[in-house]
Amino acid sequence: MVYDVGIVGAGFGGLAAAAELSRKGLNVLVLEASNELGGSAGKYERERYRFQSGATVGMGFEPGGVFDQLYKNLDLKTPAMKLLNPIMEIHMPDRTIHYYRDRNQWYNEIQRNFPEVSNEIKTFYEEIFKVGEMVDRLVEKLPIFPPKTMRDWLTLPSLMNQESIRLIPFLMQTVEDRLKKYQLHHYHLFKTFLNGELMDSVQTSVDRCPAFLGYAALQTFHKGAYAVHGGLATVAEQLADYIKGCGNEVKLRHPVHLVDKEGGTFRLHTKRKKIYEVKRVILNNSVHNFHDTLSPKLGKHSYIKEQKEMKRESWGAFIIHAGVDQSVFESTDVLYHQFIDPHHPEELHDGGQFLMSLSDPVDQKMAPEGKRSLTISTHTSIRQWWEAEDYNIKKERMKERLIQTVDHYFPGFSNHLDIVLPGTPVTFEKWLRRKQGKVGGYAPKGSYSWLNSYSIRTGIDGVLQCGDTVFPGAGTLGVTLSGLMVAKELTK
């Protein structure tokens, strides 16, 4: 049997593409290496707890959002979820900032925390909302970017209008440049807050973040952030069920170790010693793994060059999954918490800034009664974790640092932990097949760094790609959009 499309990886991009292609009547095969769906937004279970592998916040379920539209197109019922307001609490050395979804509440919180520059920050946020909405409207057209073919270039004029032209200054500046306009670039407290939000969403700081990317990320929080019951893996499971309901296949524990081509068809070789023939291929296993997956004969035709790709900057993640007594957090009903290390507030990675997500107390899928499932994650530089001689020492030291920081803000936290499972980039490579444990796409390095994005095209006819290393980038929203871009291209 020859499938119309073979998809390597059942992350959100691959599943979104497969669902959309299934809806349009194509014969699709999805092959996933692990025994779970969702990739870096998947889950696993231990001792009656369900833990989310990486991503935890649900975005795009607001009316007109990416997932709202996808679910309507597929005629699926959205899962149970909680709309977050406040979205999170940011715990800083001298204060706790309540990050409200509602704009008026957020402006009141700005007045409370930054009274001397509150007017400037409010004006800055008005610009964020305005520009972010313009970026959304542009990306919703699913453009192939950067353009790689003549057809890609010919479609660009159709995207140009008065609104997109107004975006040009924000394509040429960083968030730091925009802060200068409002005389906020020297206001340390607000920059510390912004750095925390941008590290979490765009993997970089204000001085390195392209303005339009930062604005799009910051305004997304205010459109609607959700705690999906059962975790984001619930969404992945629904998409997989839809794909199978259309008569197509989603196979777990089928790692693809080689993609080659014979005659007019591609062949997907799995480590189960099976070979599947497909007419076209979608790679949803990240560009980091690109040349490890394709045969050298195919790979040499790609514009993605292995040596160049290995030098590109990307983060890893240090993560802790744990169970904790409900009593520790009785003082707050907020599910998401960002922590700034009180002793090292300048550090934006390796524990200096990190996010903790708690399961909703009413979500019985996530934890036993009276307990909460939680995920703690911080960006980390990758190379240090591949030095075997002191790996366990570093792992234990990082775990203790994160736990002690939470303990500082929520006394008694460490004494009420039920199960503690730390993970490093080594863990991500082992379980999620992410090469060297690289997650979250590429870290922007300046105002024009977006020009170095990879598009859904690989340069190989019949082989496309999606995921967090492909435009429009990391996060379940960006990854899903790249999957929908691929589906659109394959059904033109």
Short mmCIF file of C-alpha atoms in Angstrom, two decimals, residues 290-488:
data_model
loop_
_atom_site.label_atom_id
_atom_site.label_comp_id
_atom_site.label_asym_id
_atom_site.label_seq_id
_atom_site.Cartn_x
_atom_site.Cartn_y
_atom_site.Cartn_z
CA PHE A 290 16.77 16.44 9.88
CA HIS A 291 20.00 14.92 8.57
CA ASP A 292 19.80 12.00 11.00
CA THR A 293 16.46 11.05 9.43
CA LEU A 294 16.95 11.59 5.69
CA SER A 295 19.26 9.49 3.55
CA PRO A 296 22.44 11.33 2.46
CA LYS A 297 21.19 11.18 -1.12
CA LEU A 298 18.01 13.08 -0.21
CA GLY A 299 19.69 15.35 2.33
CA LYS A 300 22.16 16.81 -0.14
CA HIS A 301 19.27 18.35 -2.10
CA SER A 302 18.08 20.35 0.92
CA TYR A 303 18.90 23.98 1.72
CA ILE A 304 19.20 22.86 5.36
CA LYS A 305 22.92 22.27 5.83
CA GLU A 306 24.00 20.04 8.69
CA GLN A 307 27.08 21.99 9.75
CA LYS A 308 25.23 25.31 9.77
CA GLU A 309 22.29 23.83 11.65
CA MET A 310 24.52 22.37 14.39
CA LYS A 311 25.90 25.86 15.13
CA ARG A 312 22.51 27.52 15.59
CA GLU A 313 21.67 28.58 19.10
CA SER A 314 18.92 26.63 20.85
CA TRP A 315 17.94 26.05 24.46
CA GLY A 316 17.40 22.91 26.41
CA ALA A 317 15.07 22.55 29.39
CA PHE A 318 15.57 21.40 32.95
CA ILE A 319 12.25 20.14 34.23
CA ILE A 320 10.81 18.79 37.46
CA HIS A 321 7.59 16.80 37.58
CA ALA A 322 6.22 16.38 41.06
CA GLY A 323 3.19 15.71 43.20
CA VAL A 324 2.39 17.97 46.12
CA ASP A 325 -0.22 18.31 48.85
CA GLN A 326 -3.08 20.64 47.99
CA SER A 327 -2.61 22.44 51.33
CA VAL A 328 0.62 24.15 50.18
CA PHE A 329 -1.27 26.35 47.72
CA GLU A 330 -4.46 27.08 49.65
CA SER A 331 -3.52 30.77 49.71
CA THR A 332 -3.92 31.09 45.92
CA ASP A 333 -6.22 29.77 43.21
CA VAL A 334 -3.76 30.73 40.45
CA LEU A 335 -2.45 27.70 38.53
CA TYR A 336 0.63 29.20 36.86
CA HIS A 337 3.51 30.80 38.72
CA GLN A 338 6.70 32.39 37.45
CA PHE A 339 9.59 32.67 39.87
CA ILE A 340 12.54 35.03 39.88
CA ASP A 341 15.37 33.71 42.04
CA PRO A 342 15.59 36.25 44.90
CA HIS A 343 19.37 35.79 45.11
CA HIS A 344 20.09 35.98 41.35
CA PRO A 345 17.33 38.05 39.71
CA GLU A 346 19.49 38.85 36.64
CA GLU A 347 19.72 35.24 35.47
CA LEU A 348 17.12 34.29 32.87
CA HIS A 349 18.02 30.60 32.61
CA ASP A 350 19.40 27.65 34.58
CA GLY A 351 17.06 28.39 37.48
CA GLY A 352 17.30 32.17 37.66
CA GLN A 353 13.82 32.40 36.14
CA PHE A 354 11.39 29.51 35.81
CA LEU A 355 7.73 28.57 35.42
CA MET A 356 5.63 26.29 37.58
CA SER A 357 2.24 25.00 36.44
CA LEU A 358 -0.18 23.36 38.86
CA SER A 359 -3.01 21.07 37.91
CA ASP A 360 -6.54 22.36 38.46
CA PRO A 361 -7.83 20.92 41.77
CA VAL A 362 -11.02 19.77 40.03
CA ASP A 363 -9.11 17.92 37.31
CA GLN A 364 -9.17 14.34 38.58
CA LYS A 365 -7.11 13.06 35.64
CA MET A 366 -3.99 14.80 36.89
CA ALA A 367 -3.59 13.80 40.54
CA PRO A 368 -5.06 11.78 43.42
CA GLU A 369 -7.59 13.51 45.66
CA GLY A 370 -5.98 16.13 47.89
CA LYS A 371 -2.90 16.31 45.67
CA ARG A 372 -1.73 18.47 42.77
CA SER A 373 0.41 17.52 39.81
CA LEU A 374 2.99 20.15 38.91
CA THR A 375 5.63 20.93 36.31
CA ILE A 376 8.61 23.20 36.94
CA SER A 377 10.75 24.17 33.96
CA THR A 378 13.66 26.48 33.25
CA HIS A 379 15.76 27.14 30.15
CA THR A 380 19.21 25.63 30.36
CA SER A 381 22.37 25.69 28.27
CA ILE A 382 22.76 22.28 26.67
CA ARG A 383 26.46 21.47 26.55
CA GLN A 384 26.92 21.14 30.33
CA TRP A 385 24.53 18.18 30.52
CA TRP A 386 26.64 16.00 28.25
CA GLU A 387 29.62 16.06 30.61
CA ALA A 388 29.10 12.66 32.18
CA GLU A 389 31.60 12.96 35.02
CA ASP A 390 29.44 15.33 37.10
CA TYR A 391 26.03 14.91 35.47
CA ASN A 392 24.28 13.57 38.57
CA ILE A 393 25.80 16.26 40.78
CA LYS A 394 24.59 19.03 38.45
CA LYS A 395 21.16 17.45 38.20
CA GLU A 396 20.74 17.25 41.97
CA ARG A 397 22.08 20.78 42.46
CA MET A 398 19.65 22.24 39.91
CA LYS A 399 16.73 20.32 41.38
CA GLU A 400 17.47 21.66 44.85
CA ARG A 401 17.87 25.23 43.59
CA LEU A 402 14.43 25.23 41.95
CA ILE A 403 12.71 23.59 44.90
CA GLN A 404 14.33 25.99 47.36
CA THR A 405 13.20 29.00 45.30
CA VAL A 406 9.58 27.79 45.40
CA ASP A 407 10.06 27.15 49.12
CA HIS A 408 11.11 30.80 49.51
CA TYR A 409 7.78 32.01 48.13
CA PHE A 410 5.59 29.13 49.39
CA PRO A 411 7.04 28.01 52.76
CA GLY A 412 6.65 24.29 53.40
CA PHE A 413 6.60 23.35 49.71
CA SER A 414 9.60 21.01 49.92
CA ASN A 415 8.18 19.19 52.96
CA HIS A 416 4.93 18.34 51.18
CA LEU A 417 6.31 16.89 47.94
CA ASP A 418 5.03 13.41 47.20
CA ILE A 419 7.05 12.38 44.14
CA VAL A 420 9.89 14.29 42.45
CA LEU A 421 11.10 13.44 38.93
CA PRO A 422 13.78 15.78 37.51
CA GLY A 423 14.75 15.77 33.83
CA THR A 424 17.52 17.34 31.75
CA PRO A 425 18.25 17.72 28.01
CA VAL A 426 19.59 14.15 28.22
CA THR A 427 16.10 13.09 29.31
CA PHE A 428 14.49 14.96 26.40
CA GLU A 429 16.77 13.21 23.91
CA LYS A 430 16.02 9.80 25.40
CA TRP A 431 12.25 10.07 25.63
CA LEU A 432 11.28 12.67 23.01
CA ARG A 433 14.08 11.94 20.49
CA ARG A 434 15.10 15.61 20.45
CA LYS A 435 18.72 15.71 19.34
CA GLN A 436 20.94 16.83 22.25
CA GLY A 437 17.71 17.64 24.09
CA LYS A 438 17.09 20.86 22.12
CA VAL A 439 13.54 22.14 22.65
CA GLY A 440 11.56 25.28 21.92
CA GLY A 441 12.89 26.08 18.47
CA TYR A 442 15.61 28.65 17.92
CA ALA A 443 16.45 31.55 20.20
CA PRO A 444 16.18 34.88 18.30
CA LYS A 445 19.43 36.83 18.38
CA GLY A 446 18.42 40.26 17.12
CA SER A 447 16.00 42.36 15.10
CA TYR A 448 16.63 40.55 11.80
CA SER A 449 17.09 37.02 13.17
CA TRP A 450 13.61 36.06 11.95
CA LEU A 451 15.02 36.13 8.40
CA ASN A 452 16.95 32.96 9.28
CA SER A 453 13.76 31.01 10.00
CA TYR A 454 13.17 27.72 8.23
CA SER A 455 10.00 27.54 6.14
CA ILE A 456 7.87 24.44 5.68
CA ARG A 457 9.91 23.74 2.56
CA THR A 458 13.03 21.59 2.83
CA GLY A 459 14.27 22.11 -0.71
CA ILE A 460 13.42 18.47 -1.49
CA ASP A 461 10.45 17.99 -3.77
CA GLY A 462 7.79 16.04 -1.87
CA VAL A 463 9.33 16.54 1.59
CA LEU A 464 7.90 19.27 3.84
CA GLN A 465 8.38 20.03 7.54
CA CYS A 466 6.58 21.51 10.52
CA GLY A 467 7.25 22.00 14.22
CA ASP A 468 8.91 24.40 16.64
CA THR A 469 11.99 24.89 14.41
CA VAL A 470 9.81 26.02 11.48
CA PHE A 471 8.11 29.41 10.94
CA PRO A 472 6.15 30.75 12.84
CA GLY A 473 8.11 29.05 15.64
CA ALA A 474 7.77 27.55 19.10
CA GLY A 475 4.71 27.01 21.30
CA THR A 476 1.67 24.88 20.53
CA LEU A 477 0.12 27.74 18.53
CA GLY A 478 3.14 28.27 16.28
CA VAL A 479 3.69 24.54 15.83
CA THR A 480 0.03 23.94 14.96
CA LEU A 481 0.06 26.79 12.45
CA SER A 482 3.09 25.29 10.70
CA GLY A 483 1.23 21.98 10.45
CA LEU A 484 -1.77 23.73 8.91
CA MET A 485 0.55 25.53 6.47
CA VAL A 486 1.88 22.15 5.30
CA ALA A 487 -1.64 20.77 4.90
CA LYS A 488 -2.66 23.82 2.89
#
